[in-house]
Amino acid sequence: MDGKSNLETAIEQLQNVEKQMRLAGDVVGTKKAVTEILQRCFDARDWKTLNDQILLLSKKRGQLKQAVTAMVQQAMQYIDQTPDLETRIELIKTLNNVSAGKIYVEIERARLIKKLAKIKEEQGLIAEAAELMQEVAVETFGAMAKTEKIAFILEQVRLCLDRQDYVRAQILSRKISPRVFDVDTSKEKKKPKEGDNVVEEAPADIPSILELKRIYYELMIRYYTHNNDYLEISRCYKAIYEIPSVKENPAQWIPVLRKICWYLVLSPHDPMQSSLLNSTLEDKNLSELPKFKLLLKQLVTMEVIQWTSLWNCYKDEFENETNLLGGSLGDKAAEDLRQRIIEHNILVVSKYYSKITMKRLAELLCLSILEAEKHLSDMVVSKALVAKIDRPIGIVCFQVAKNGNDILNSWAVDLEKLLDLVEKSCHQIHKETMVHKAALKI
């Protein structure tokens, strides 16, 4: 009891000092008074009084911004030293109320919300944690360190993925430009000029830019896995593979390179996929994985691939391959792999044949005529291929129909070539005639 009365007396005296300093506009004195009040409450472990004093001091008439900032920063140091979870949540909520709407403590408010969201997540309330984090738009905070901003947005994305809110996760992920991870960290930081906004140093628990790069791409892999966008998954793994710490450690880059190969093979054929396929084949590290090098070479080579022999060769590798979350690639991935091999074979046939019977096409693809027709039609619809099927005759034509302008242009070019040839021939005949005439005269 005596201790409580002593605390109240000390607080009352300090409040009088704080009032004098505040009205006099003494920034240093006011800061010292408010932090001393909070320190006395903390030393007495009187958490209720601490919360009351924070609210009371922040609402004083003409309270200085610097004093409120110092008070919030001081109280944040006490959060980890609270005796129980309930007290911790109460203190965080009090500080949130004080910092709400105040631009000069926006960074502190963001850190407080992150701590509260972490507590909610530990309690299993992922939806609540995600909603709390989404309230804060850290990309507008000029004084916050770049790495801290990125870490905060990545936490927002992770919580959205955990609650399976994929649309919001994509919107939030677009706030981070992948180019930000390519900045050369070895360059010295420029000293801020006078008048520039001073950017705060990131807290010690914030990962480095390269670690954040890996986290970002792992989250994007989770998002693209939901959409089965194999090409984007492959590009994400490629970005992880390029991180120096990964590339220097064979235990890390070998699994990543395997995944790059598998997801490239699973990706539908297009210019981006073809470019990535060729650049991966040129990678020297691929020689450490001879089976995968052979697989990619088969896809690049314009030859028909026998599905049964390929599947027998790679079945064990495929089934043992794990995705980012540790599970298998799945039955859908196996079906998609077969689909890609069929598409590759159809493209190969279209390169060598201008016309082919459906029966022969089905034999080359090791499919029934109906299945071959279905796959061919799907490729034509997706504009991966130009083809026409004459069903009564049973012939597939891979030639592109030319319009009138193209035909006329080709004729014009042919006529021009012919006239050039006639002119050259006339010139040669005239030259020979002149030579013979000169020889006869002699």
PDB file of N, CA and C in Angstrom, residues 5-6 17 34 74 114 122 126 173 207 230 242 314 355 357 369 375 381 429:
ATOM      1  N   SER A   5       1.080   4.331  -2.742  1.00  0.00           N
ATOM      2  CA  SER A   5       0.917   5.759  -2.408  1.00  0.00           C
ATOM      3  C   SER A   5       2.183   6.551  -2.771  1.00  0.00           C
ATOM      4  N   ASN A   6       3.350   5.930  -2.567  1.00  0.00           N
ATOM      5  CA  ASN A   6       4.618   6.583  -2.951  1.00  0.00           C
ATOM      6  C   ASN A   6       4.684   6.799  -4.459  1.00  0.00           C
ATOM      7  N   VAL A  17       5.893  18.863 -12.967  1.00  0.00           N
ATOM      8  CA  VAL A  17       7.113  19.231 -13.709  1.00  0.00           C
ATOM      9  C   VAL A  17       6.841  19.182 -15.214  1.00  0.00           C
ATOM     10  N   VAL A  34       8.054  12.794 -19.029  1.00  0.00           N
ATOM     11  CA  VAL A  34       7.106  11.720 -19.396  1.00  0.00           C
ATOM     12  C   VAL A  34       7.774  10.344 -19.336  1.00  0.00           C
ATOM     13  N   GLN A  74       9.573   4.471 -25.446  1.00  0.00           N
ATOM     14  CA  GLN A  74       9.931   3.968 -24.107  1.00  0.00           C
ATOM     15  C   GLN A  74       9.023   2.805 -23.712  1.00  0.00           C
ATOM     16  N   LYS A 114       2.318  -5.286 -35.937  1.00  0.00           N
ATOM     17  CA  LYS A 114       2.989  -6.538 -36.315  1.00  0.00           C
ATOM     18  C   LYS A 114       3.110  -7.475 -35.114  1.00  0.00           C
ATOM     19  N   GLU A 122      -0.396 -16.811 -33.233  1.00  0.00           N
ATOM     20  CA  GLU A 122      -0.038 -17.874 -32.285  1.00  0.00           C
ATOM     21  C   GLU A 122      -1.274 -18.447 -31.597  1.00  0.00           C
ATOM     22  N   ILE A 126      -5.787 -16.556 -37.523  1.00  0.00           N
ATOM     23  CA  ILE A 126      -5.044 -16.083 -38.704  1.00  0.00           C
ATOM     24  C   ILE A 126      -5.814 -14.994 -39.441  1.00  0.00           C
ATOM     25  N   SER A 173       1.459  -8.379 -53.120  1.00  0.00           N
ATOM     26  CA  SER A 173       2.790  -8.741 -53.641  1.00  0.00           C
ATOM     27  C   SER A 173       3.242  -7.770 -54.734  1.00  0.00           C
ATOM     28  N   PRO A 207      15.492  -9.418 -41.733  1.00  0.00           N
ATOM     29  CA  PRO A 207      16.483 -10.118 -42.575  1.00  0.00           C
ATOM     30  C   PRO A 207      17.146  -9.183 -43.580  1.00  0.00           C
ATOM     31  N   TYR A 230       2.980 -23.131 -64.016  1.00  0.00           N
ATOM     32  CA  TYR A 230       4.289 -23.782 -63.933  1.00  0.00           C
ATOM     33  C   TYR A 230       5.439 -22.883 -64.388  1.00  0.00           C
ATOM     34  N   GLU A 242      19.661 -17.955 -58.414  1.00  0.00           N
ATOM     35  CA  GLU A 242      20.645 -16.906 -58.702  1.00  0.00           C
ATOM     36  C   GLU A 242      21.201 -16.240 -57.438  1.00  0.00           C
ATOM     37  N   TYR A 314      11.820 -41.781 -66.010  1.00  0.00           N
ATOM     38  CA  TYR A 314      11.787 -40.666 -65.039  1.00  0.00           C
ATOM     39  C   TYR A 314      10.711 -40.805 -63.967  1.00  0.00           C
ATOM     40  N   LYS A 355       1.092 -32.038 -94.672  1.00  0.00           N
ATOM     41  CA  LYS A 355      -0.173 -32.767 -94.569  1.00  0.00           C
ATOM     42  C   LYS A 355       0.112 -34.161 -94.037  1.00  0.00           C
ATOM     43  N   THR A 357      -2.160 -37.898 -92.478  1.00  0.00           N
ATOM     44  CA  THR A 357      -3.460 -38.518 -92.149  1.00  0.00           C
ATOM     45  C   THR A 357      -3.608 -38.598 -90.636  1.00  0.00           C
ATOM     46  N   ILE A 369      -7.282 -42.171 -82.379  1.00  0.00           N
ATOM     47  CA  ILE A 369      -7.564 -41.067 -83.321  1.00  0.00           C
ATOM     48  C   ILE A 369      -8.346 -39.959 -82.620  1.00  0.00           C
ATOM     49  N   HIS A 375      -6.328 -33.356 -78.670  1.00  0.00           N
ATOM     50  CA  HIS A 375      -5.103 -32.615 -78.321  1.00  0.00           C
ATOM     51  C   HIS A 375      -4.741 -31.605 -79.409  1.00  0.00           C
ATOM     52  N   VAL A 381      -6.815 -24.106 -80.735  1.00  0.00           N
ATOM     53  CA  VAL A 381      -7.622 -23.115 -79.994  1.00  0.00           C
ATOM     54  C   VAL A 381      -6.731 -22.183 -79.186  1.00  0.00           C
ATOM     55  N   ILE A 429      25.615 -12.337-122.421  1.00  0.00           N
ATOM     56  CA  ILE A 429      25.616 -12.658-123.875  1.00  0.00           C
ATOM     57  C   ILE A 429      26.278 -11.516-124.657  1.00  0.00           C
TER      58      ILE A 429
END
